mmCIF file of C-alpha atoms in Angstrom:
data_model
loop_
_atom_site.group_PDB
_atom_site.id
_atom_site.type_symbol
_atom_site.label_atom_id
_atom_site.label_comp_id
_atom_site.label_asym_id
_atom_site.label_seq_id
_atom_site.Cartn_x
_atom_site.Cartn_y
_atom_site.Cartn_z
ATOM 1 C CA UNK A 1 0.000 0.000 0.000
ATOM 2 C CA UNK A 2 1.378 3.375 -1.010
ATOM 3 C CA UNK A 3 0.828 6.532 1.039
ATOM 4 C CA UNK A 4 0.747 9.634 -1.133
ATOM 5 C CA UNK A 5 0.680 13.240 0.031
ATOM 6 C CA UNK A 6 -2.407 15.240 -0.892
ATOM 7 C CA UNK A 7 -0.518 18.008 -2.680
ATOM 8 C CA UNK A 8 -2.427 21.063 -3.801
ATOM 9 C CA UNK A 9 -0.639 21.092 -7.140
ATOM 10 C CA UNK A 10 -1.988 17.634 -7.978
ATOM 11 C CA UNK A 11 -5.576 18.746 -7.548
ATOM 12 C CA UNK A 12 -6.482 16.413 -4.681
ATOM 13 C CA UNK A 13 -10.114 15.384 -4.504
ATOM 14 C CA UNK A 14 -12.218 14.275 -1.594
ATOM 15 C CA UNK A 15 -14.086 11.031 -1.002
ATOM 16 C CA UNK A 16 -16.745 10.307 -3.635
ATOM 17 C CA UNK A 17 -18.010 6.838 -2.714
ATOM 18 C CA UNK A 18 -21.611 6.374 -1.656
ATOM 19 C CA UNK A 19 -20.932 6.721 2.076
ATOM 20 C CA UNK A 20 -17.914 8.991 1.669
ATOM 21 C CA UNK A 21 -15.195 6.626 2.950
ATOM 22 C CA UNK A 22 -13.216 6.192 -0.300
ATOM 23 C CA UNK A 23 -12.144 8.094 -3.372
ATOM 24 C CA UNK A 24 -12.762 6.054 -6.519
ATOM 25 C CA UNK A 25 -11.116 6.953 -9.837
ATOM 26 C CA UNK A 26 -12.882 5.798 -12.999
ATOM 27 C CA UNK A 27 -10.492 6.411 -15.929
ATOM 28 C CA UNK A 28 -10.845 6.113 -18.884
ATOM 29 C CA UNK A 29 -14.393 7.157 -17.989
ATOM 30 C CA UNK A 30 -14.669 10.952 -17.805
ATOM 31 C CA UNK A 31 -17.558 12.616 -16.022
ATOM 32 C CA UNK A 32 -16.283 15.921 -14.642
ATOM 33 C CA UNK A 33 -12.915 17.479 -13.850
ATOM 34 C CA UNK A 34 -14.358 18.496 -10.496
ATOM 35 C CA UNK A 35 -16.320 15.637 -8.955
ATOM 36 C CA UNK A 36 -17.384 12.109 -9.925
ATOM 37 C CA UNK A 37 -19.975 10.994 -7.353
ATOM 38 C CA UNK A 38 -21.345 7.520 -6.872
ATOM 39 C CA UNK A 39 -24.538 7.070 -8.861
ATOM 40 C CA UNK A 40 -23.266 8.998 -11.860
ATOM 41 C CA UNK A 41 -24.584 8.121 -15.315
ATOM 42 C CA UNK A 42 -22.340 7.123 -18.216
ATOM 43 C CA UNK A 43 -22.758 6.165 -21.860
ATOM 44 C CA UNK A 44 -23.567 2.551 -22.586
ATOM 45 C CA UNK A 45 -20.505 0.816 -24.010
ATOM 46 C CA UNK A 46 -18.075 2.876 -21.925
ATOM 47 C CA UNK A 47 -15.124 1.251 -20.229
ATOM 48 C CA UNK A 48 -14.879 1.876 -16.492
ATOM 49 C CA UNK A 49 -11.818 1.044 -14.366
ATOM 50 C CA UNK A 50 -12.290 1.263 -10.610
ATOM 51 C CA UNK A 51 -9.207 2.407 -8.706
ATOM 52 C CA UNK A 52 -9.743 3.392 -5.073
ATOM 53 C CA UNK A 53 -7.857 5.154 -2.308
ATOM 54 C CA UNK A 54 -8.457 5.569 1.424
ATOM 55 C CA UNK A 55 -8.229 9.049 2.969
ATOM 56 C CA UNK A 56 -6.070 9.195 6.104
ATOM 57 C CA UNK A 57 -6.242 11.703 8.928
ATOM 58 C CA UNK A 58 -3.162 13.685 7.871
ATOM 59 C CA UNK A 59 -4.210 14.737 4.340
ATOM 60 C CA UNK A 60 -2.620 11.708 2.692
ATOM 61 C CA UNK A 61 -4.207 8.983 0.591
ATOM 62 C CA UNK A 62 -3.536 5.273 0.829
ATOM 63 C CA UNK A 63 -3.622 3.717 -2.624
ATOM 64 C CA UNK A 64 -3.714 0.039 -3.556
ATOM 65 C CA UNK A 65 -6.347 -1.045 -1.073
ATOM 66 C CA UNK A 66 -6.461 -4.827 -1.671
ATOM 67 C CA UNK A 67 -4.724 -5.454 1.663
ATOM 68 C CA UNK A 68 -7.625 -3.829 3.513
ATOM 69 C CA UNK A 69 -10.701 -4.309 1.299
ATOM 70 C CA UNK A 70 -12.332 -7.125 -0.638
ATOM 71 C CA UNK A 71 -13.995 -5.828 -3.813
ATOM 72 C CA UNK A 72 -16.800 -7.429 -5.804
ATOM 73 C CA UNK A 73 -19.334 -6.684 -8.535
ATOM 74 C CA UNK A 74 -22.562 -8.714 -8.179
ATOM 75 C CA UNK A 75 -20.701 -11.034 -5.813
ATOM 76 C CA UNK A 76 -17.844 -11.681 -8.262
ATOM 77 C CA UNK A 77 -14.470 -10.682 -6.785
ATOM 78 C CA UNK A 78 -12.414 -8.110 -8.666
ATOM 79 C CA UNK A 79 -9.054 -6.467 -8.006
ATOM 80 C CA UNK A 80 -8.450 -2.767 -7.506
ATOM 81 C CA UNK A 81 -7.944 -1.228 -10.944
ATOM 82 C CA UNK A 82 -9.966 -3.859 -12.815
ATOM 83 C CA UNK A 83 -12.185 -2.678 -15.680
ATOM 84 C CA UNK A 84 -15.696 -3.474 -16.882
ATOM 85 C CA UNK A 85 -17.752 -2.495 -19.950
ATOM 86 C CA UNK A 86 -20.961 -0.691 -19.113
ATOM 87 C CA UNK A 87 -23.361 -2.715 -21.264
ATOM 88 C CA UNK A 88 -26.613 -2.590 -19.274
ATOM 89 C CA UNK A 89 -28.782 0.412 -18.274
ATOM 90 C CA UNK A 90 -28.786 -0.952 -14.724
ATOM 91 C CA UNK A 91 -25.055 -0.302 -14.712
ATOM 92 C CA UNK A 92 -22.621 -1.757 -12.205
ATOM 93 C CA UNK A 93 -22.058 -1.509 -8.483
ATOM 94 C CA UNK A 94 -18.748 -2.315 -6.856
ATOM 95 C CA UNK A 95 -18.887 -3.240 -3.162
ATOM 96 C CA UNK A 96 -15.953 -2.573 -0.836
ATOM 97 C CA UNK A 97 -15.869 -4.839 2.248
ATOM 98 C CA UNK A 98 -13.220 -4.253 4.944
ATOM 99 C CA UNK A 99 -10.783 -7.102 5.584
ATOM 100 C CA UNK A 100 -10.173 -8.197 9.171
ATOM 101 C CA UNK A 101 -6.501 -8.826 8.450
ATOM 102 C CA UNK A 102 -5.651 -5.307 7.219
ATOM 103 C CA UNK A 103 -2.004 -4.893 8.255
ATOM 104 C CA UNK A 104 -2.149 -1.142 8.795
ATOM 105 C CA UNK A 105 -2.839 0.877 11.926
ATOM 106 C CA UNK A 106 -6.563 1.650 12.151
ATOM 107 C CA UNK A 107 -5.659 4.899 13.923
ATOM 108 C CA UNK A 108 -4.607 6.141 10.498
ATOM 109 C CA UNK A 109 -8.075 5.631 9.043
ATOM 110 C CA UNK A 110 -11.384 3.914 9.769
ATOM 111 C CA UNK A 111 -12.258 0.974 7.548
ATOM 112 C CA UNK A 112 -15.972 0.876 6.782
ATOM 113 C CA UNK A 113 -17.982 -0.867 4.063
ATOM 114 C CA UNK A 114 -18.849 1.256 1.050
ATOM 115 C CA UNK A 115 -19.899 1.025 -2.586
ATOM 116 C CA UNK A 116 -19.747 2.908 -5.878
ATOM 117 C CA UNK A 117 -22.414 2.807 -8.613
ATOM 118 C CA UNK A 118 -22.407 3.764 -12.284
ATOM 119 C CA UNK A 119 -25.625 3.728 -14.327
ATOM 120 C CA UNK A 120 -25.799 3.295 -18.114
ATOM 121 C CA UNK A 121 -27.597 5.562 -20.580
ATOM 122 C CA UNK A 122 -27.871 5.505 -24.405
ATOM 123 C CA UNK A 123 -26.382 8.283 -26.492
ATOM 124 C CA UNK A 124 -29.727 9.279 -28.036
ATOM 125 C CA UNK A 125 -30.706 12.886 -27.352
ATOM 126 C CA UNK A 126 -27.392 13.877 -25.755
ATOM 127 C CA UNK A 127 -24.967 16.634 -26.669
ATOM 128 C CA UNK A 128 -21.633 17.868 -25.317
ATOM 129 C CA UNK A 129 -20.293 21.157 -24.005
ATOM 130 C CA UNK A 130 -17.141 22.752 -22.661
ATOM 131 C CA UNK A 131 -16.765 22.367 -18.897
ATOM 132 C CA UNK A 132 -15.901 25.608 -17.117
ATOM 133 C CA UNK A 133 -14.230 23.570 -14.416
ATOM 134 C CA UNK A 134 -13.025 26.380 -12.165
ATOM 135 C CA UNK A 135 -16.531 27.794 -11.999
ATOM 136 C CA UNK A 136 -17.836 24.297 -11.285
ATOM 137 C CA UNK A 137 -15.391 23.990 -8.398
ATOM 138 C CA UNK A 138 -17.172 26.977 -6.882
ATOM 139 C CA UNK A 139 -20.519 25.238 -7.354
ATOM 140 C CA UNK A 140 -19.123 22.049 -5.809
ATOM 141 C CA UNK A 141 -18.029 24.033 -2.733
ATOM 142 C CA UNK A 142 -21.189 26.116 -2.620
ATOM 143 C CA UNK A 143 -21.494 25.813 1.141
ATOM 144 C CA UNK A 144 -18.690 28.389 1.339
ATOM 145 C CA UNK A 145 -20.315 30.876 -1.026
ATOM 146 C CA UNK A 146 -21.813 34.038 0.412
ATOM 147 C CA UNK A 147 -23.412 34.700 -2.977
ATOM 148 C CA UNK A 148 -22.934 33.478 -6.521
ATOM 149 C CA UNK A 149 -23.032 35.488 -9.761
ATOM 150 C CA UNK A 150 -25.490 33.797 -12.096
ATOM 151 C CA UNK A 151 -24.144 34.493 -15.571
ATOM 152 C CA UNK A 152 -20.445 33.649 -15.597
ATOM 153 C CA UNK A 153 -20.766 30.720 -18.001
ATOM 154 C CA UNK A 154 -22.267 31.035 -21.496
ATOM 155 C CA UNK A 155 -25.180 28.694 -22.141
ATOM 156 C CA UNK A 156 -24.605 25.409 -23.943
ATOM 157 C CA UNK A 157 -25.952 26.852 -27.204
ATOM 158 C CA UNK A 158 -24.128 30.189 -26.926
ATOM 159 C CA UNK A 159 -20.849 30.598 -28.782
ATOM 160 C CA UNK A 160 -17.630 30.921 -26.848
ATOM 161 C CA UNK A 161 -16.374 34.441 -27.567
ATOM 162 C CA UNK A 162 -12.604 34.103 -27.380
ATOM 163 C CA UNK A 163 -9.942 36.756 -27.919
ATOM 164 C CA UNK A 164 -7.902 35.763 -31.011
ATOM 165 C CA UNK A 165 -4.708 33.733 -30.546
ATOM 166 C CA UNK A 166 -5.357 33.011 -26.853
ATOM 167 C CA UNK A 167 -5.061 29.327 -25.886
ATOM 168 C CA UNK A 168 -7.574 28.036 -23.344
ATOM 169 C CA UNK A 169 -7.816 24.450 -22.062
ATOM 170 C CA UNK A 170 -11.251 22.948 -21.457
ATOM 171 C CA UNK A 171 -12.547 19.563 -20.309
ATOM 172 C CA UNK A 172 -15.592 18.389 -22.268
ATOM 173 C CA UNK A 173 -18.806 17.124 -20.722
ATOM 174 C CA UNK A 174 -21.573 15.070 -22.287
ATOM 175 C CA UNK A 175 -24.931 16.431 -21.103
ATOM 176 C CA UNK A 176 -28.618 15.617 -21.489
ATOM 177 C CA UNK A 177 -31.452 18.002 -22.349
ATOM 178 C CA UNK A 178 -31.597 19.191 -18.739
ATOM 179 C CA UNK A 179 -27.857 19.948 -18.682
ATOM 180 C CA UNK A 180 -27.053 17.016 -16.396
ATOM 181 C CA UNK A 181 -23.701 15.304 -17.016
ATOM 182 C CA UNK A 182 -23.194 11.855 -18.507
ATOM 183 C CA UNK A 183 -19.791 10.150 -18.330
ATOM 184 C CA UNK A 184 -17.997 9.173 -21.548
ATOM 185 C CA UNK A 185 -15.088 6.904 -22.385
ATOM 186 C CA UNK A 186 -11.939 8.922 -23.139
ATOM 187 C CA UNK A 187 -10.445 5.959 -24.979
ATOM 188 C CA UNK A 188 -13.427 5.687 -27.347
ATOM 189 C CA UNK A 189 -14.134 9.356 -28.054
ATOM 190 C CA UNK A 190 -12.606 11.917 -30.428
ATOM 191 C CA UNK A 191 -12.861 15.697 -30.227
ATOM 192 C CA UNK A 192 -13.116 17.207 -33.712
ATOM 193 C CA UNK A 193 -12.494 20.780 -34.825
ATOM 194 C CA UNK A 194 -13.619 22.356 -38.104
ATOM 195 C CA UNK A 195 -12.622 25.865 -39.230
ATOM 196 C CA UNK A 196 -14.047 27.634 -42.253
ATOM 197 C CA UNK A 197 -14.767 25.178 -45.041
ATOM 198 C CA UNK A 198 -11.942 22.820 -44.080
ATOM 199 C CA UNK A 199 -12.711 19.207 -43.129
ATOM 200 C CA UNK A 200 -12.899 18.456 -39.417
ATOM 201 C CA UNK A 201 -9.629 17.339 -37.824
ATOM 202 C CA UNK A 202 -9.031 15.406 -34.624
ATOM 203 C CA UNK A 203 -8.083 17.710 -31.777
ATOM 204 C CA UNK A 204 -5.458 16.110 -29.530
ATOM 205 C CA UNK A 205 -5.578 16.728 -25.767
ATOM 206 C CA UNK A 206 -3.068 19.185 -24.369
ATOM 207 C CA UNK A 207 0.292 17.521 -23.813
ATOM 208 C CA UNK A 208 0.640 15.798 -20.420
ATOM 209 C CA UNK A 209 -3.147 15.864 -19.940
ATOM 210 C CA UNK A 210 -5.755 13.370 -21.085
ATOM 211 C CA UNK A 211 -8.951 15.358 -20.503
ATOM 212 C CA UNK A 212 -8.076 18.950 -21.414
ATOM 213 C CA UNK A 213 -8.468 20.133 -25.009
ATOM 214 C CA UNK A 214 -6.879 23.260 -26.512
ATOM 215 C CA UNK A 215 -9.274 25.899 -27.810
ATOM 216 C CA UNK A 216 -7.896 28.723 -29.943
ATOM 217 C CA UNK A 217 -9.001 30.827 -32.937
ATOM 218 C CA UNK A 218 -7.184 33.355 -35.059
ATOM 219 C CA UNK A 219 -8.458 36.824 -35.916
ATOM 220 C CA UNK A 220 -11.675 36.611 -37.931
ATOM 221 C CA UNK A 221 -11.933 32.834 -37.462
ATOM 222 C CA UNK A 222 -14.750 30.674 -36.213
ATOM 223 C CA UNK A 223 -14.400 27.027 -35.232
ATOM 224 C CA UNK A 224 -16.894 24.292 -34.540
ATOM 225 C CA UNK A 225 -16.104 21.632 -31.952
ATOM 226 C CA UNK A 226 -17.828 18.244 -31.881
ATOM 227 C CA UNK A 227 -17.377 15.022 -29.918
ATOM 228 C CA UNK A 228 -17.514 11.679 -31.710
ATOM 229 C CA UNK A 229 -18.401 8.985 -29.188
ATOM 230 C CA UNK A 230 -20.641 5.908 -28.877
ATOM 231 C CA UNK A 231 -21.432 5.954 -32.600
ATOM 232 C CA UNK A 232 -22.724 9.539 -32.568
ATOM 233 C CA UNK A 233 -21.316 12.984 -33.277
ATOM 234 C CA UNK A 234 -22.359 15.411 -30.540
ATOM 235 C CA UNK A 235 -22.153 19.218 -30.827
ATOM 236 C CA UNK A 236 -19.791 20.799 -28.285
ATOM 237 C CA UNK A 237 -19.367 24.518 -29.017
ATOM 238 C CA UNK A 238 -18.915 27.206 -31.628
ATOM 239 C CA UNK A 239 -15.877 29.374 -30.929
ATOM 240 C CA UNK A 240 -15.954 32.902 -32.354
ATOM 241 C CA UNK A 241 -12.912 35.178 -32.508
ATOM 242 C CA UNK A 242 -13.869 38.311 -30.584
ATOM 243 C CA UNK A 243 -11.493 41.294 -30.568
ATOM 244 C CA UNK A 244 -10.672 42.568 -27.102
ATOM 245 C CA UNK A 245 -11.780 46.018 -28.285
ATOM 246 C CA UNK A 246 -15.369 44.789 -27.908
ATOM 247 C CA UNK A 247 -14.937 44.652 -24.113
ATOM 248 C CA UNK A 248 -17.374 47.077 -22.483
ATOM 249 C CA UNK A 249 -17.364 46.085 -18.804
ATOM 250 C CA UNK A 250 -15.204 44.350 -16.222
ATOM 251 C CA UNK A 251 -16.160 42.902 -12.840
ATOM 252 C CA UNK A 252 -14.061 41.071 -10.235
ATOM 253 C CA UNK A 253 -15.334 37.958 -8.482
ATOM 254 C CA UNK A 254 -13.029 36.706 -5.727
ATOM 255 C CA UNK A 255 -12.647 33.508 -3.734
ATOM 256 C CA UNK A 256 -12.403 33.984 0.011
ATOM 257 C CA UNK A 257 -12.778 31.089 2.414
ATOM 258 C CA UNK A 258 -10.541 30.657 5.436
ATOM 259 C CA UNK A 259 -8.114 32.773 3.397
ATOM 260 C CA UNK A 260 -8.034 34.256 -0.123
ATOM 261 C CA UNK A 261 -7.888 31.668 -2.903
ATOM 262 C CA UNK A 262 -8.276 33.312 -6.284
ATOM 263 C CA UNK A 263 -10.190 35.717 -8.464
ATOM 264 C CA UNK A 264 -11.658 36.125 -11.919
ATOM 265 C CA UNK A 265 -12.202 39.341 -13.836
ATOM 266 C CA UNK A 266 -15.400 38.858 -15.820
ATOM 267 C CA UNK A 267 -15.153 40.726 -19.126
ATOM 268 C CA UNK A 268 -18.322 41.397 -21.142
ATOM 269 C CA UNK A 269 -19.179 43.091 -24.409
ATOM 270 C CA UNK A 270 -21.755 45.856 -24.834
ATOM 271 C CA UNK A 271 -24.590 43.310 -24.812
ATOM 272 C CA UNK A 272 -23.417 41.701 -21.570
ATOM 273 C CA UNK A 273 -21.957 38.601 -23.228
ATOM 274 C CA UNK A 274 -18.843 37.064 -21.686
ATOM 275 C CA UNK A 275 -15.557 37.462 -23.573
ATOM 276 C CA UNK A 276 -12.754 35.099 -22.602
ATOM 277 C CA UNK A 277 -9.013 35.633 -22.994
ATOM 278 C CA UNK A 278 -8.709 39.378 -22.425
ATOM 279 C CA UNK A 279 -5.244 40.557 -21.241
ATOM 280 C CA UNK A 280 -6.385 41.674 -17.794
ATOM 281 C CA UNK A 281 -3.702 43.149 -15.514
ATOM 282 C CA UNK A 282 -3.933 42.373 -11.802
ATOM 283 C CA UNK A 283 -2.618 44.508 -8.951
ATOM 284 C CA UNK A 284 -3.363 45.501 -5.364
ATOM 285 C CA UNK A 285 -4.746 48.812 -4.192
ATOM 286 C CA UNK A 286 -4.281 47.909 -0.516
ATOM 287 C CA UNK A 287 -2.801 45.028 1.439
ATOM 288 C CA UNK A 288 -0.119 42.453 0.658
ATOM 289 C CA UNK A 289 -0.886 39.290 -1.306
ATOM 290 C CA UNK A 290 0.710 37.015 -3.872
ATOM 291 C CA UNK A 291 -0.987 37.254 -7.289
ATOM 292 C CA UNK A 292 -0.037 34.488 -9.710
ATOM 293 C CA UNK A 293 -1.191 33.124 -13.063
ATOM 294 C CA UNK A 294 -2.806 29.704 -12.957
ATOM 295 C CA UNK A 295 -1.113 27.855 -15.842
ATOM 296 C CA UNK A 296 -0.481 28.102 -19.565
ATOM 297 C CA UNK A 297 -4.048 27.021 -20.397
ATOM 298 C CA UNK A 298 -5.975 29.448 -18.180
ATOM 299 C CA UNK A 299 -6.457 32.998 -19.509
ATOM 300 C CA UNK A 300 -5.235 36.081 -17.610
ATOM 301 C CA UNK A 301 -8.722 36.913 -16.327
ATOM 302 C CA UNK A 302 -7.991 34.337 -13.614
ATOM 303 C CA UNK A 303 -5.404 34.792 -10.886
ATOM 304 C CA UNK A 304 -4.334 32.806 -7.865
ATOM 305 C CA UNK A 305 -4.508 34.942 -4.720
ATOM 306 C CA UNK A 306 -2.496 33.756 -1.718
ATOM 307 C CA UNK A 307 -1.838 35.145 1.758
ATOM 308 C CA UNK A 308 1.851 34.229 1.475
ATOM 309 C CA UNK A 309 3.469 37.627 1.995
ATOM 310 C CA UNK A 310 3.137 38.314 5.709
ATOM 311 C CA UNK A 311 4.239 35.843 8.423
ATOM 312 C CA UNK A 312 1.384 33.847 9.971
ATOM 313 C CA UNK A 313 0.108 35.462 13.176
ATOM 314 C CA UNK A 314 0.527 34.104 16.686
ATOM 315 C CA UNK A 315 -3.202 34.676 17.309
ATOM 316 C CA UNK A 316 -6.229 35.126 15.067
ATOM 317 C CA UNK A 317 -5.790 38.324 13.059
ATOM 318 C CA UNK A 318 -8.149 40.207 10.737
ATOM 319 C CA UNK A 319 -6.632 41.003 7.356
ATOM 320 C CA UNK A 320 -7.893 42.843 4.303
ATOM 321 C CA UNK A 321 -6.823 43.779 0.814
ATOM 322 C CA UNK A 322 -8.264 45.513 -2.224
ATOM 323 C CA UNK A 323 -7.785 43.784 -5.579
ATOM 324 C CA UNK A 324 -7.681 45.722 -8.826
ATOM 325 C CA UNK A 325 -8.207 44.369 -12.340
ATOM 326 C CA UNK A 326 -7.549 46.611 -15.347
ATOM 327 C CA UNK A 327 -8.208 46.193 -19.061
ATOM 328 C CA UNK A 328 -7.365 49.357 -20.951
ATOM 329 C CA UNK A 329 -9.732 52.032 -19.654
ATOM 330 C CA UNK A 330 -11.865 49.467 -17.822
ATOM 331 C CA UNK A 331 -11.123 48.672 -14.186
ATOM 332 C CA UNK A 332 -12.735 47.266 -11.090
ATOM 333 C CA UNK A 333 -11.735 46.985 -7.455
ATOM 334 C CA UNK A 334 -12.909 44.546 -4.799
ATOM 335 C CA UNK A 335 -12.204 44.616 -1.084
ATOM 336 C CA UNK A 336 -11.712 41.233 0.565
ATOM 337 C CA UNK A 337 -11.414 40.403 4.249
ATOM 338 C CA UNK A 338 -10.395 37.234 6.071
ATOM 339 C CA UNK A 339 -9.103 36.033 9.418
ATOM 340 C CA UNK A 340 -5.540 34.754 9.376
ATOM 341 C CA UNK A 341 -4.962 31.937 11.874
ATOM 342 C CA UNK A 342 -1.750 30.790 13.543
ATOM 343 C CA UNK A 343 -0.188 27.654 12.044
ATOM 344 C CA UNK A 344 -1.113 24.320 13.579
ATOM 345 C CA UNK A 345 2.574 23.418 13.827
ATOM 346 C CA UNK A 346 5.512 25.714 14.521
ATOM 347 C CA UNK A 347 8.252 25.324 11.923
ATOM 348 C CA UNK A 348 11.940 25.812 12.537
ATOM 349 C CA UNK A 349 12.723 27.522 9.237
ATOM 350 C CA UNK A 350 12.130 31.294 9.004
ATOM 351 C CA UNK A 351 9.164 32.656 7.072
ATOM 352 C CA UNK A 352 9.898 33.349 3.414
ATOM 353 C CA UNK A 353 7.446 35.457 1.378
ATOM 354 C CA UNK A 354 6.200 34.213 -1.970
ATOM 355 C CA UNK A 355 8.240 35.680 -4.862
ATOM 356 C CA UNK A 356 4.948 36.798 -6.447
ATOM 357 C CA UNK A 357 4.027 39.083 -3.533
ATOM 358 C CA UNK A 358 2.621 42.519 -4.294
ATOM 359 C CA UNK A 359 1.916 45.470 -2.023
ATOM 360 C CA UNK A 360 -0.931 47.908 -2.509
ATOM 361 C CA UNK A 361 -0.167 50.857 -4.768
ATOM 362 C CA UNK A 362 -2.908 53.154 -3.505
ATOM 363 C CA UNK A 363 -6.171 54.357 -5.060
ATOM 364 C CA UNK A 364 -6.737 54.656 -8.782
ATOM 365 C CA UNK A 365 -5.174 57.860 -10.080
ATOM 366 C CA UNK A 366 -1.736 57.095 -8.636
ATOM 367 C CA UNK A 367 1.026 56.761 -11.180
ATOM 368 C CA UNK A 368 0.748 52.993 -10.754
ATOM 369 C CA UNK A 369 4.395 52.683 -9.813
ATOM 370 C CA UNK A 370 4.006 52.597 -6.052
ATOM 371 C CA UNK A 371 5.692 50.092 -3.777
ATOM 372 C CA UNK A 372 4.545 46.844 -5.349
ATOM 373 C CA UNK A 373 6.820 44.639 -3.285
ATOM 374 C CA UNK A 374 8.298 41.726 -5.217
ATOM 375 C CA UNK A 375 6.287 41.447 -8.435
ATOM 376 C CA UNK A 376 8.712 39.022 -10.049
ATOM 377 C CA UNK A 377 8.557 38.025 -13.687
ATOM 378 C CA UNK A 378 8.781 34.338 -12.758
ATOM 379 C CA UNK A 379 5.289 34.164 -11.256
ATOM 380 C CA UNK A 380 4.173 31.312 -13.497
ATOM 381 C CA UNK A 381 6.501 28.933 -11.721
ATOM 382 C CA UNK A 382 5.449 30.237 -8.361
ATOM 383 C CA UNK A 383 1.815 29.706 -9.280
ATOM 384 C CA UNK A 384 2.386 26.034 -10.003
ATOM 385 C CA UNK A 385 4.025 25.580 -6.629
ATOM 386 C CA UNK A 386 1.180 27.198 -4.735
ATOM 387 C CA UNK A 387 -1.383 24.916 -6.318
ATOM 388 C CA UNK A 388 -3.738 25.329 -9.231
ATOM 389 C CA UNK A 389 -6.591 24.000 -7.106
ATOM 390 C CA UNK A 390 -6.644 27.387 -5.334
ATOM 391 C CA UNK A 391 -7.547 29.091 -8.583
ATOM 392 C CA UNK A 392 -10.075 26.371 -9.261
ATOM 393 C CA UNK A 393 -12.069 28.061 -6.496
ATOM 394 C CA UNK A 394 -11.718 31.396 -8.241
ATOM 395 C CA UNK A 395 -15.388 32.249 -8.358
ATOM 396 C CA UNK A 396 -16.385 32.280 -4.720
ATOM 397 C CA UNK A 397 -17.675 35.761 -4.081
ATOM 398 C CA UNK A 398 -16.143 37.578 -1.135
ATOM 399 C CA UNK A 399 -16.515 40.914 0.599
ATOM 400 C CA UNK A 400 -17.391 44.407 -0.654
ATOM 401 C CA UNK A 401 -16.987 46.101 -4.034
ATOM 402 C CA UNK A 402 -15.313 49.398 -4.727
ATOM 403 C CA UNK A 403 -16.041 49.931 -8.421
ATOM 404 C CA UNK A 404 -14.200 52.347 -10.705
ATOM 405 C CA UNK A 405 -15.571 51.496 -14.126
ATOM 406 C CA UNK A 406 -13.878 52.829 -17.234
#
């Protein structure tokens, strides 16, 4: 059995089994980049491989659970990682039964029986769409939301308005008429892209990913994305090149839980339609925070926000900052507040601020060159180290707005 650290950069997920005691991975079945709960529906004919881990008390996962669980489907024993073909609408259910001879200390984790179910559905009447996975993270963690903007994601039939020559990575969901997700087999599906009058070509996933597809259009271009799976070709999205000059408004939405997590600057055209890929510039009006890009496949409207610039307090301490996003003459500011807590464990090494730290420059109208702290050019590397999952929460609304529209 292998113990693996739950690192933020690896996008750790919580338990998803029926009673919440295990995390079950289903590749090559893809359902959502955010959460794959027991009872999910998937296309008939899909291949499903069940690979489970046990969460421990110290934010680690124990993988390879055969030493502690017997696994069976309809009473037939299987091994962890075994695969089945989903060939019946009733689907499959895998039962996990604790073994009495588990060789590991039960103080690390509690072994309890659990199960995971997958139902089968035909492809008839389904379509596909891009998954705005960071926004869906916010929905998944909705218990932390003080409020939620309603129109951050274009509808399934709306085109994606993308600034030319900006690369964005999207997972792809299969959905039914009600917008509910249906899992699909990554090994049996192809994403196709057609531009102009050219024949459709297979769109390969982004390198080093298997469920993230590159979306990009040149100036004046329009592309059509489809998903070929289960003997059908499903519409995904129309992508329309939209010059950044069409931007007419900008609004910040920030993630604040126990501490700041991230933010998105929502850019819209004159009709209120979302434009993605605008070269938004992030800064601080007040406070000290690290502001970092997410990765090479997330546009600059998103930023990781981390309280990594001031040493942790010795007692609970109220902190605040004012974020600023600017796009040409458009700008918005948002005040966020949180309570910084002392660390659970005292470390011997001295505190070291994040290289991406910024310090507030003052109200709009300053020359913009105030004391920004260390706003290093190497923030992309720093962002990876701080964990892309923080920015995956980038739409949790926090605190009070101080708008200065262009």
